Amino acid sequence: MTRPATRLTTRPAAIARQVAIALFAAVLLGGCVTLPTDGPIVERNVTDEEDVRQASDIDARPPTAGASRTEVVAGFLDAMTAWPIQTSVAKKYLTGGAAAQWNPEQETIVYSDTLPVREVGGSVSVELTAADRLDAVGGWRGPVPANELTMGFRVTVEDGEYRIADPQDALVVPATWFQQRYRQVSLYYFDPLAQILVPEPVFVPEGDQLATSLVSGLLAGPPPLARGVVRSFLPSGLSVGLSVPVDKSGVADITLVGDAPKVTSEEAELMLAQLAWTLRQDDDITALRVTVGGFDLPLPGGASTYPVNGGQAFDPAGAGATTLLFGLTRGRLVWGTAGNLVPATGPFGDEGAGIEVAAARPDGEQVAVVDGSSRRVRVGSVRETADAPPTRTVLSGGTYARPSWDASGRLWVLERRRSGSVVWLVDGDGVRQVDVPGVTGEQAHQLIVSRDGTRLVAVLRTSRGDEVVGARVVINGRGGIARARAPYLVHAASNGRIVDMAWTSPIRVGLLTPTAPGTLSEVDVVAADGATVGVDELSTIVSGALIGLAGTPTPGPPMLAVYADRYVDIVQQDAYDAADALLTQLDYAG
């Protein structure tokens, strides 16, 4: 049964950008589906995605005769904004030796603004007001430290003109230019066991060369911060031919040149899965053909092309993952589709089960529940079947947050302690603590894990307000958890406390923050890698007393604002009654 939709309104994100409808769909669901372009949810910006794709060309200006030291440095910075990207003119501002050695592909620095170029004591410098850094592959590296915001240049005389002798190995561009011309996409690699694809978000230039940029990014290997976390089956030492042409039928011809080892059919399948999942982000591509070292890559079944929707067995959201909803009413487990929730037939669906929070495994067969005044974690079957394993207690004696599953069936549980949080891992019959820097020992409130098991995201309570931090997880060659790496900031809540969070795509996280408790709440969708520049963050105000947020990395199902008596599709505004009993929790599996 549906009811009239709860009124939802939007306001600009904290970074003062309104979200265009086309970009809103990409942010919310990782670019996997198309959402409606009408309705009151999102205001349309004057610059939509089509305008971004057709960003005006910029011709770089070479240095003029007799230019001063400061004019040469300013001209060099301006020349780096040439579009389409080319650095041949920028090199004219450098000495011959510097031009030969300058490597602007090593990193990208995106700055908010600059103070005027100045010359003091014979040296030339420019101060960036704020800046962020991308690595050579386009992966987000975070803000530039305050002590590195001043860029110094040694300017010397060559052939009677001032030229820069020591340029930084980076492309240095303004944020407004970057936001109009770059797009965050995912390059797909594998977990160490080659069981599931892992998306690594990177920024690539928009335009006709998107397919070439995507393949070149994959061939470069994982971004530095992901090395040791993921693996690639594309042989090293290969490069793209002149480009990746796409014919009228949408077939991309990928010619990989260089010395390549002989590829087995198993390796070919994994290579094709990486390429297909990466290239499906280009809407013009429907299939691909691959040539490696002059030989056609073998395709399954002897086909002539490989569809970009292939490789579903390695789905980063989990092959076979359910999109059913799981909730709690009167302490019992309910599940089903939107508008049709029924009690589970397993042990946790009984009246009086006393469940406080629950999390279903991605395949929907098992569920982990916290009961006993949050003092016990149990695992059991969702449905009653003859071969269902018995319910078992995996943790007890602590105070536990809602658990989180990855697609390999590993269960992650956050234990809240006054002395600092503890992260538990339940893997098969084993239970052990995992040291997660930035979470372990801190006042953590909630923790979720990505389906591929390589990324944790947690909410921390701090004196400055709640913060969301992320950490990469290293999985060893036997599928065990080796360790978690150093934390990074995903989001800082300017409005106080974050009461819930959920994956909305493999690389996006939805956050729920009450702005006026019981009256208004804010839903933010942010990049899981912490990127802020070049990513349009969704910020939506929802009215009423929300109890939670339901989201899933699987494309298709909507993100839901959850009330005790109903739940509402945040995009379409479809609302569903909670039937006879009030909800205390509702979420997708995971």
Coordinates of C-alpha atoms in Angstrom, one line a residue:
M1 CA 0.0 0.0 0.0
T2 CA 1.3 3.4 -0.9
R3 CA 0.5 6.7 0.7
P4 CA 1.0 10.3 -0.5
A5 CA 4.8 11.0 -0.4
T6 CA 6.4 12.9 2.4
R7 CA 7.6 16.3 1.2
L8 CA 11.3 16.3 0.5
T9 CA 13.3 19.5 -0.4
T10 CA 16.9 20.1 -1.3
R11 CA 19.5 22.7 -0.6
P12 CA 23.0 23.3 -1.9
A13 CA 25.7 21.0 -0.6
A14 CA 28.2 22.5 1.9
I15 CA 30.6 23.1 -0.8
A16 CA 28.1 25.5 -2.4
R17 CA 27.3 23.6 -5.5
Q18 CA 23.8 22.6 -6.5
V19 CA 23.6 19.1 -8.0
A20 CA 22.5 18.9 -11.6
I21 CA 19.9 16.1 -12.2
A22 CA 22.1 14.1 -14.5
L23 CA 25.0 14.3 -12.0
F24 CA 22.7 13.5 -9.1
A25 CA 21.9 10.1 -10.7
A26 CA 25.7 9.5 -11.1
V27 CA 26.4 10.4 -7.5
L28 CA 23.6 8.4 -6.0
L29 CA 24.0 5.2 -8.0
G30 CA 27.5 5.3 -9.3
G31 CA 26.3 6.0 -12.9
C32 CA 24.7 2.6 -13.3
V33 CA 21.1 3.6 -13.9
T34 CA 19.2 6.6 -15.2
L35 CA 16.9 8.4 -12.8
P36 CA 13.9 10.7 -13.6
T37 CA 14.7 14.2 -14.6
D38 CA 11.6 15.8 -13.2
G39 CA 10.0 16.3 -9.8
P40 CA 10.9 18.5 -6.8
I41 CA 13.9 16.5 -5.5
V42 CA 16.8 18.2 -7.2
E43 CA 17.1 21.7 -8.6
R44 CA 18.7 21.9 -12.0
N45 CA 21.9 23.8 -12.2
V46 CA 22.5 26.2 -15.2
T47 CA 25.4 23.9 -16.2
D48 CA 24.2 20.3 -16.8
E49 CA 26.2 17.3 -17.7
E50 CA 26.0 18.0 -21.5
D51 CA 27.5 21.4 -21.0
V52 CA 30.3 19.8 -19.0
R53 CA 31.0 17.3 -21.7
Q54 CA 31.3 20.2 -24.2
A55 CA 33.6 22.4 -22.2
S56 CA 35.0 25.1 -24.4
D57 CA 38.5 24.6 -25.9
I58 CA 41.2 26.7 -24.4
D59 CA 44.2 27.7 -26.4
A60 CA 47.4 28.2 -24.3
R61 CA 49.3 31.3 -25.0
P62 CA 53.1 31.1 -25.4
P63 CA 55.4 33.5 -23.5
T64 CA 55.8 37.0 -25.0
A65 CA 59.1 38.6 -25.7
G66 CA 60.5 40.5 -22.7
A67 CA 58.1 39.0 -20.2
S68 CA 59.0 39.5 -16.6
R69 CA 59.8 36.8 -14.0
T70 CA 56.3 37.0 -12.6
E71 CA 54.6 37.1 -16.0
V72 CA 56.5 33.9 -17.0
V73 CA 55.3 32.1 -13.9
A74 CA 51.7 33.3 -14.3
G75 CA 51.8 32.4 -18.0
F76 CA 53.1 28.9 -17.1
L77 CA 50.1 28.3 -14.8
D78 CA 47.7 29.6 -17.3
A79 CA 49.2 27.4 -20.1
M80 CA 48.5 24.3 -18.0
T81 CA 44.7 24.9 -18.4
A82 CA 44.9 24.2 -22.2
W83 CA 41.9 22.1 -23.3
P84 CA 42.0 19.5 -24.7
I85 CA 44.9 18.8 -22.4
Q86 CA 48.3 19.4 -23.9
T87 CA 51.5 20.7 -22.3
S88 CA 53.6 21.7 -25.3
V89 CA 52.9 25.4 -24.9
A90 CA 53.5 25.2 -21.1
K91 CA 56.9 23.7 -21.8
K92 CA 57.9 26.9 -23.7
Y93 CA 58.0 28.7 -20.3
L94 CA 60.7 26.3 -19.1
T95 CA 64.4 26.1 -19.8
G96 CA 65.4 23.5 -22.4
G97 CA 66.7 21.2 -19.7
A98 CA 63.6 21.6 -17.5
A99 CA 61.2 21.1 -20.4
A100 CA 62.9 17.8 -21.2
Q101 CA 62.6 16.5 -17.6
W102 CA 59.2 18.0 -16.6
N103 CA 56.7 15.2 -15.9
P104 CA 53.2 16.8 -15.3
E105 CA 51.6 13.3 -15.4
Q106 CA 53.2 12.5 -12.0
E107 CA 50.3 14.1 -10.1
T108 CA 47.6 16.8 -10.4
I109 CA 47.2 19.6 -8.0
V110 CA 43.7 21.2 -8.0
Y111 CA 43.6 24.6 -6.3
S112 CA 40.7 26.7 -5.1
D113 CA 42.3 30.1 -5.8
T114 CA 45.7 31.8 -5.8
L115 CA 47.2 35.0 -4.5
P116 CA 49.0 37.1 -7.1
V117 CA 52.3 35.8 -8.3
R118 CA 55.1 37.7 -6.5
E119 CA 58.8 38.2 -6.6
V120 CA 60.7 38.5 -3.4
G121 CA 64.5 38.7 -3.3
G122 CA 64.9 37.3 -6.8
S123 CA 62.7 34.3 -6.2
V124 CA 59.2 33.9 -7.6
S125 CA 56.3 32.3 -5.7
V126 CA 52.6 31.8 -5.9
E127 CA 50.5 31.0 -2.8
L128 CA 47.5 28.6 -3.3
T129 CA 44.6 29.4 -0.9
A130 CA 43.7 25.7 -0.7
A131 CA 44.5 22.7 -2.9
D132 CA 44.0 19.0 -3.3
R133 CA 46.1 16.3 -4.9
L134 CA 45.6 13.4 -7.3
D135 CA 48.1 10.7 -8.0
A136 CA 49.5 9.7 -11.4
V137 CA 46.5 7.4 -12.1
G138 CA 43.9 10.1 -11.0
G139 CA 43.3 8.7 -7.5
W140 CA 42.3 11.1 -4.8
R141 CA 45.2 11.8 -2.3
G142 CA 43.6 14.5 -0.1
P143 CA 44.4 18.1 0.6
V144 CA 47.8 19.6 0.1
P145 CA 49.4 20.4 3.5
A146 CA 49.4 24.0 4.6
N147 CA 53.2 24.2 4.5
E148 CA 53.2 23.1 0.8
L149 CA 50.6 25.6 -0.5
T150 CA 53.3 28.1 -1.5
M151 CA 54.9 27.1 -4.8
G152 CA 58.4 28.5 -5.4
F153 CA 60.0 28.9 -8.9
R154 CA 63.6 29.4 -9.8
V155 CA 63.6 31.7 -12.8
T156 CA 66.7 32.1 -14.9
V157 CA 67.7 33.6 -18.2
E158 CA 68.0 31.5 -21.3
D159 CA 68.5 33.0 -24.8
G160 CA 67.8 36.4 -23.3
E161 CA 64.4 35.5 -21.9
Y162 CA 63.3 34.5 -18.4
R163 CA 62.4 30.8 -18.1
I164 CA 61.5 28.5 -15.2
A165 CA 64.3 26.0 -14.3
D166 CA 62.6 23.9 -11.6
P167 CA 58.9 23.3 -12.3
Q168 CA 57.1 20.9 -10.0
D169 CA 56.3 17.6 -11.6
A170 CA 52.5 18.2 -11.6
L171 CA 49.7 19.5 -13.6
V172 CA 48.5 22.5 -11.6
V173 CA 44.9 23.7 -12.4
P174 CA 42.1 25.6 -10.8
A175 CA 39.1 23.8 -9.3
T176 CA 36.6 25.5 -11.5
W177 CA 38.4 24.3 -14.6
F178 CA 38.8 20.8 -13.2
Q179 CA 35.2 20.4 -12.2
Q180 CA 34.0 21.3 -15.7
R181 CA 36.4 18.9 -17.4
Y182 CA 37.0 15.8 -15.2
R183 CA 34.8 13.0 -14.1
Q184 CA 35.2 10.5 -11.3
V185 CA 34.9 7.0 -12.6
S186 CA 35.9 3.6 -11.3
L187 CA 38.8 1.4 -12.6
Y188 CA 38.0 -2.2 -11.8
Y189 CA 40.6 -4.5 -10.4
F190 CA 40.3 -7.8 -8.5
D191 CA 40.6 -8.9 -4.9
P192 CA 43.6 -11.1 -4.2
L193 CA 41.6 -14.3 -4.8
A194 CA 40.1 -13.0 -8.1
Q195 CA 36.6 -13.6 -6.8
I196 CA 35.2 -10.2 -6.9
L197 CA 35.9 -6.9 -8.7
V198 CA 37.0 -4.0 -6.7
P199 CA 36.2 -0.4 -8.0
E200 CA 39.0 2.1 -7.5
P201 CA 37.7 5.7 -8.0
V202 CA 39.9 7.9 -10.2
F203 CA 39.4 11.2 -12.1
V204 CA 39.7 11.2 -15.9
P205 CA 39.2 13.9 -18.5
E206 CA 35.8 14.1 -20.1
G207 CA 35.3 14.1 -23.9
D208 CA 35.8 11.9 -26.9
Q209 CA 38.9 10.2 -25.3
L210 CA 37.0 8.8 -22.4
A211 CA 37.4 5.2 -23.5
T212 CA 41.1 5.7 -24.1
S213 CA 41.5 7.3 -20.7
L214 CA 39.7 4.4 -19.0
V215 CA 41.8 1.7 -20.7
S216 CA 45.1 3.7 -20.1
G217 CA 44.1 4.0 -16.5
L218 CA 43.7 0.3 -16.1
L219 CA 47.0 -0.4 -17.8
A220 CA 48.8 1.9 -15.4
G221 CA 47.9 -0.5 -12.6
P222 CA 46.2 0.3 -9.3
P223 CA 46.5 3.8 -7.8
P224 CA 49.3 3.9 -5.3
L225 CA 47.0 3.8 -2.3
A226 CA 45.4 0.6 -3.6
R227 CA 48.6 -1.3 -4.3
G228 CA 48.7 -4.4 -2.2
V229 CA 45.0 -4.2 -1.8
V230 CA 43.9 -5.2 -5.3
R231 CA 45.4 -7.0 -8.3
S232 CA 45.1 -6.6 -12.0
F233 CA 45.2 -9.3 -14.7
L234 CA 46.1 -6.9 -17.5
P235 CA 49.8 -7.7 -18.2
S236 CA 52.3 -5.0 -17.3
G237 CA 54.3 -3.3 -20.0
L238 CA 51.3 -2.8 -22.3
S239 CA 49.9 0.4 -23.6
V240 CA 47.0 1.5 -25.7
G241 CA 47.5 2.1 -29.4
L242 CA 46.8 5.6 -30.7
S243 CA 43.3 5.5 -29.1
V244 CA 40.3 3.3 -28.4
P245 CA 38.0 3.8 -31.4
V246 CA 34.3 3.1 -30.9
D247 CA 32.3 2.2 -34.1
K248 CA 28.7 3.1 -34.8
S249 CA 27.4 0.0 -33.2
G250 CA 29.1 0.8 -30.0
V251 CA 32.0 -1.8 -30.3
A252 CA 35.3 -0.5 -28.8
D253 CA 38.4 -1.8 -30.5
I254 CA 41.2 -2.1 -27.9
T255 CA 44.6 -2.6 -29.3
L256 CA 47.2 -3.3 -26.5
V257 CA 50.8 -3.0 -27.7
G258 CA 54.0 -4.1 -26.1
D259 CA 55.6 -7.4 -25.0
A260 CA 52.9 -9.5 -23.5
P261 CA 53.1 -13.1 -22.1
K262 CA 50.8 -15.7 -23.5
V263 CA 47.3 -15.3 -21.9
T264 CA 45.4 -18.4 -20.8
S265 CA 41.6 -18.6 -21.3
E266 CA 41.1 -18.1 -17.5
E267 CA 43.3 -15.0 -17.5
A268 CA 41.5 -13.7 -20.6
E269 CA 38.2 -14.0 -18.8
L270 CA 39.5 -11.9 -15.9
M271 CA 41.0 -9.3 -18.2
L272 CA 37.7 -9.0 -20.1
A273 CA 35.8 -8.6 -16.9
Q274 CA 38.0 -5.7 -15.8
L275 CA 37.7 -4.0 -19.2
A276 CA 34.0 -4.5 -19.5
W277 CA 33.1 -3.2 -16.0
T278 CA 35.4 -0.2 -16.6
L279 CA 34.2 0.6 -20.1
R280 CA 30.5 0.3 -19.4
Q281 CA 30.9 3.8 -17.8
D282 CA 31.1 5.2 -21.3
D283 CA 27.5 5.2 -22.5
D284 CA 28.6 5.0 -26.2
I285 CA 30.1 1.5 -25.7
T286 CA 28.1 -1.7 -25.9
A287 CA 30.8 -4.3 -26.5
L288 CA 34.6 -4.6 -27.0
R289 CA 37.2 -6.5 -29.0
V290 CA 40.7 -6.8 -27.6
T291 CA 44.0 -7.4 -29.3
V292 CA 47.1 -8.1 -27.2
G293 CA 50.5 -8.0 -28.8
G294 CA 49.0 -8.5 -32.3
F295 CA 46.8 -11.5 -31.3
D296 CA 43.1 -11.4 -30.6
L297 CA 42.2 -12.1 -27.0
P298 CA 40.1 -15.3 -26.9
L299 CA 36.4 -14.6 -26.2
P300 CA 34.1 -17.0 -24.4
G301 CA 32.2 -19.3 -26.8
G302 CA 34.2 -18.1 -29.8
A303 CA 32.2 -14.8 -29.9
S304 CA 33.4 -11.9 -32.0
T305 CA 32.8 -9.3 -29.3
Y306 CA 32.5 -9.2 -25.5
P307 CA 29.5 -7.3 -24.1
V308 CA 30.2 -4.6 -21.6
N309 CA 27.5 -6.1 -19.3
G310 CA 29.6 -9.3 -19.2
G311 CA 31.5 -10.4 -16.2
Q312 CA 28.5 -10.5 -13.9
A313 CA 30.0 -13.4 -11.9
F314 CA 32.5 -10.8 -10.5
D315 CA 29.9 -8.1 -9.7
P316 CA 31.5 -5.7 -7.2
A317 CA 28.2 -5.6 -5.3
G318 CA 28.4 -9.3 -4.9
A319 CA 27.3 -11.9 -7.5
G320 CA 23.9 -13.2 -6.4
A321 CA 23.4 -10.5 -3.8
T322 CA 19.7 -10.0 -3.0
T323 CA 18.0 -6.6 -3.2
L324 CA 15.3 -7.5 -0.6
L325 CA 14.7 -5.4 2.4
F326 CA 15.2 -6.6 6.0
G327 CA 13.7 -4.8 9.0
L328 CA 12.7 -5.1 12.6
T329 CA 9.2 -4.7 14.1
R330 CA 8.4 -5.5 17.7
G331 CA 11.9 -7.0 18.0
R332 CA 11.3 -9.6 15.2
L333 CA 12.8 -9.9 11.8
V334 CA 10.7 -9.0 8.7
W335 CA 11.8 -9.1 5.1
G336 CA 10.5 -8.7 1.6
T337 CA 10.1 -6.1 -1.2
A338 CA 9.1 -2.5 -0.8
G339 CA 5.5 -2.4 0.4
N340 CA 5.4 -6.1 1.2
L341 CA 7.4 -6.9 4.4
V342 CA 6.5 -10.2 6.1
P343 CA 7.9 -12.0 9.2
A344 CA 10.9 -14.2 8.5
T345 CA 10.3 -17.9 8.9
G346 CA 13.6 -18.5 10.7
P347 CA 14.2 -18.2 14.4
F348 CA 14.5 -14.4 14.4
G349 CA 11.1 -14.0 12.9
D350 CA 9.3 -15.2 16.0
E351 CA 7.3 -12.8 18.2
G352 CA 9.4 -11.9 21.2
A353 CA 12.7 -12.5 19.5
G354 CA 14.0 -9.4 21.2
I355 CA 16.3 -8.2 18.4
E356 CA 17.6 -4.7 18.6
V357 CA 19.5 -4.4 15.3
A358 CA 20.1 -6.9 12.4
A359 CA 22.2 -7.2 9.2
A360 CA 21.5 -9.8 6.5
R361 CA 24.3 -11.4 4.6
P362 CA 24.4 -10.1 1.0
D363 CA 22.9 -13.3 -0.3
G364 CA 20.0 -13.0 2.1
E365 CA 20.4 -16.5 3.6
Q366 CA 21.9 -15.6 7.0
V367 CA 21.4 -12.7 9.4
A368 CA 23.4 -11.4 12.2
V369 CA 21.4 -9.9 15.1
V370 CA 22.3 -8.0 18.2
D371 CA 20.0 -8.7 21.2
G372 CA 20.2 -8.9 25.0
S373 CA 20.4 -5.1 25.5
S374 CA 23.1 -4.9 22.8
R375 CA 25.2 -7.4 24.7
R376 CA 25.1 -10.4 22.3
V377 CA 25.6 -11.1 18.6
R378 CA 24.0 -14.1 17.1
V379 CA 24.0 -15.6 13.6
G380 CA 21.2 -17.7 12.1
S381 CA 19.1 -18.4 9.0
V382 CA 16.5 -16.0 7.6
R383 CA 14.3 -18.9 6.5
E384 CA 13.3 -22.1 8.2
T385 CA 14.6 -25.0 6.1
A386 CA 15.5 -28.6 6.8
D387 CA 19.2 -28.0 6.3
A388 CA 19.4 -24.6 8.0
P389 CA 22.4 -24.4 10.4
P390 CA 21.6 -23.9 14.0
T391 CA 21.7 -20.4 15.5
R392 CA 25.0 -19.6 17.2
T393 CA 26.3 -16.9 19.4
V394 CA 29.5 -15.4 18.0
L395 CA 30.1 -12.5 20.5
S396 CA 28.8 -11.7 23.9
G397 CA 29.5 -9.5 26.9
G398 CA 30.1 -6.2 25.0
T399 CA 28.0 -3.4 23.6
Y400 CA 27.7 -4.0 19.9
A401 CA 26.7 -1.8 16.9
R402 CA 24.8 -3.1 13.9
P403 CA 27.1 -5.7 12.1
S404 CA 28.2 -5.5 8.5
W405 CA 28.8 -8.3 6.0
D406 CA 31.0 -8.5 2.9
A407 CA 30.3 -10.7 -0.1
S408 CA 32.7 -13.4 1.1
G409 CA 30.6 -14.0 4.2
R410 CA 32.9 -12.2 6.6
L411 CA 31.1 -10.5 9.4
W412 CA 32.4 -7.2 10.9
V413 CA 31.2 -6.1 14.3
L414 CA 32.0 -2.8 16.1
E415 CA 32.1 -3.1 19.9
R416 CA 31.6 0.3 21.6
R417 CA 33.7 0.7 24.7
R418 CA 34.2 3.8 26.9
S419 CA 37.9 3.2 26.7
G420 CA 37.8 3.0 22.9
S421 CA 36.1 0.9 20.2
V422 CA 37.1 -2.6 19.2
V423 CA 36.6 -4.1 15.8
W424 CA 35.7 -7.9 15.6
L425 CA 35.9 -10.1 12.6
V426 CA 33.8 -13.3 12.4
D427 CA 35.3 -15.4 9.6
G428 CA 33.8 -18.9 9.4
D429 CA 34.1 -20.4 12.9
G430 CA 36.9 -18.0 13.9
V431 CA 36.5 -14.8 15.8
R432 CA 39.3 -12.3 16.3
Q433 CA 40.0 -8.6 16.8
V434 CA 41.3 -6.5 13.9
D435 CA 43.3 -3.4 14.6
V436 CA 41.8 -0.7 12.4
P437 CA 43.8 2.5 12.7
G438 CA 41.6 5.5 13.3
V439 CA 38.8 3.3 14.6
T440 CA 40.2 1.0 17.1
G441 CA 40.6 2.8 20.4
E442 CA 38.4 5.7 19.2
Q443 CA 34.8 6.6 20.1
A444 CA 33.3 4.9 17.0
H445 CA 29.5 4.7 16.6
Q446 CA 29.0 2.7 13.4
L447 CA 31.0 0.7 10.9
I448 CA 30.2 -0.7 7.5
V449 CA 32.3 -2.7 5.1
S450 CA 32.3 -2.7 1.3
R451 CA 31.0 -5.8 -0.5
D452 CA 34.5 -6.5 -1.8
G453 CA 35.9 -6.5 1.7
T454 CA 38.7 -4.0 0.9
R455 CA 37.2 -0.8 2.4
L456 CA 35.8 0.0 5.9
V457 CA 33.9 3.2 6.7
A458 CA 33.2 4.3 10.3
V459 CA 31.5 7.1 12.1
L460 CA 33.5 8.6 15.0
R461 CA 32.2 10.8 17.8
T462 CA 34.6 13.8 18.3
S463 CA 34.5 17.1 20.2
R464 CA 34.3 18.8 16.8
G465 CA 31.2 16.8 15.7
D466 CA 30.9 13.5 14.0
E467 CA 33.5 12.4 11.4
V468 CA 33.4 9.7 8.8
V469 CA 36.7 7.9 8.3
G470 CA 37.7 5.2 5.9
A471 CA 40.5 2.6 5.9
R472 CA 41.6 0.1 3.2
V473 CA 41.8 -3.6 4.2
V474 CA 44.6 -5.9 3.0
I475 CA 43.4 -9.4 2.2
N476 CA 46.1 -12.1 2.0
G477 CA 46.4 -14.8 -0.7
R478 CA 44.3 -17.2 1.3
G479 CA 41.4 -14.9 1.6
G480 CA 42.1 -13.9 5.2
I481 CA 42.2 -10.4 6.6
A482 CA 45.9 -9.3 7.0
R483 CA 45.5 -5.8 8.3
A484 CA 43.9 -2.4 7.8
R485 CA 45.9 0.6 6.5
A486 CA 46.1 4.2 7.8
P487 CA 42.8 6.0 8.0
Y488 CA 41.6 8.9 5.9
L489 CA 38.8 11.5 6.3
V490 CA 35.7 10.9 4.3
H491 CA 33.4 13.5 5.7
A492 CA 33.1 15.9 8.6
A493 CA 29.6 16.6 9.8
S494 CA 29.0 20.4 10.0
N495 CA 25.6 19.8 11.7
G496 CA 26.7 17.6 14.6
R497 CA 25.8 13.9 14.7
I498 CA 25.5 11.3 12.0
V499 CA 22.9 8.7 13.1
D500 CA 23.1 6.3 10.2
M501 CA 25.0 5.5 7.0
A502 CA 24.7 3.1 4.1
W503 CA 26.4 2.2 0.8
T504 CA 24.5 3.8 -2.2
S505 CA 27.0 2.5 -4.8
P506 CA 30.3 0.6 -4.6
I507 CA 32.1 4.0 -4.2
R508 CA 29.4 6.2 -2.5
V509 CA 28.1 6.4 1.0
G510 CA 24.8 7.9 2.2
L511 CA 24.9 9.7 5.6
L512 CA 21.9 10.7 7.7
T513 CA 22.2 13.7 10.0
P514 CA 19.4 15.3 12.0
T515 CA 19.4 19.1 11.5
A516 CA 16.3 19.7 13.7
P517 CA 15.7 16.4 15.6
G518 CA 12.2 15.0 15.0
T519 CA 11.5 17.6 12.3
L520 CA 14.3 17.8 9.7
S521 CA 17.2 15.6 8.7
E522 CA 19.9 15.9 6.1
V523 CA 20.9 13.1 3.7
D524 CA 24.4 13.5 2.2
V525 CA 25.9 11.2 -0.4
V526 CA 29.6 11.4 -0.4
A527 CA 32.6 9.8 -2.1
A528 CA 33.9 6.8 -0.1
D529 CA 37.5 7.8 -0.9
G530 CA 37.0 11.3 0.6
A531 CA 37.2 13.2 -2.6
T532 CA 35.5 16.6 -2.5
V533 CA 36.8 18.5 -5.6
G534 CA 35.2 17.3 -8.8
V535 CA 32.5 15.3 -7.0
D536 CA 29.0 16.8 -6.8
E537 CA 27.8 15.8 -3.3
L538 CA 24.1 15.2 -2.9
S539 CA 22.6 17.1 0.0
T540 CA 18.9 16.5 0.6
I541 CA 16.7 17.8 3.4
V542 CA 14.0 15.3 4.5
S543 CA 11.1 16.3 6.8
G544 CA 9.8 14.2 9.7
A545 CA 11.3 12.0 12.4
L546 CA 13.6 9.6 10.5
I547 CA 14.9 6.5 12.2
G548 CA 17.4 5.4 9.6
L549 CA 18.6 5.2 6.0
A550 CA 18.4 2.2 3.7
G551 CA 20.8 1.9 0.8
T552 CA 22.6 -0.7 -1.2
P553 CA 25.6 -0.8 -3.6
T554 CA 23.6 -2.9 -6.0
P555 CA 22.3 -0.6 -8.9
G556 CA 18.6 -0.3 -9.2
P557 CA 17.0 -0.3 -5.7
P558 CA 16.3 3.2 -4.4
M559 CA 17.8 4.8 -1.3
L560 CA 15.0 5.0 1.3
A561 CA 14.3 7.4 4.1
V562 CA 13.0 5.3 6.9
Y563 CA 10.3 6.4 9.4
A564 CA 8.7 4.3 12.1
D565 CA 5.4 4.0 10.2
R566 CA 6.6 4.2 6.6
Y567 CA 9.6 4.4 4.3
V568 CA 10.1 6.8 1.4
D569 CA 12.0 6.6 -1.9
I570 CA 14.2 9.7 -1.7
V571 CA 14.3 10.2 -5.5
Q572 CA 10.8 9.1 -6.6
Q573 CA 9.1 10.1 -3.4
D574 CA 7.1 6.8 -3.4
A575 CA 6.1 6.1 0.2
Y576 CA 5.2 2.7 1.7
D577 CA 3.3 1.9 4.9
A578 CA 5.0 -0.2 7.5
A579 CA 1.8 -2.2 7.8
D580 CA 0.5 -3.1 11.3
A581 CA 3.7 -2.8 13.3
L582 CA 6.1 0.1 13.7
L583 CA 9.6 -0.2 12.3
T584 CA 12.7 0.1 14.4
Q585 CA 15.1 -0.6 11.5
L586 CA 15.0 -1.1 7.8
D587 CA 17.9 -1.7 5.4
Y588 CA 19.1 -3.8 2.5
A589 CA 21.3 -6.8 3.0
G590 CA 25.0 -6.2 3.7

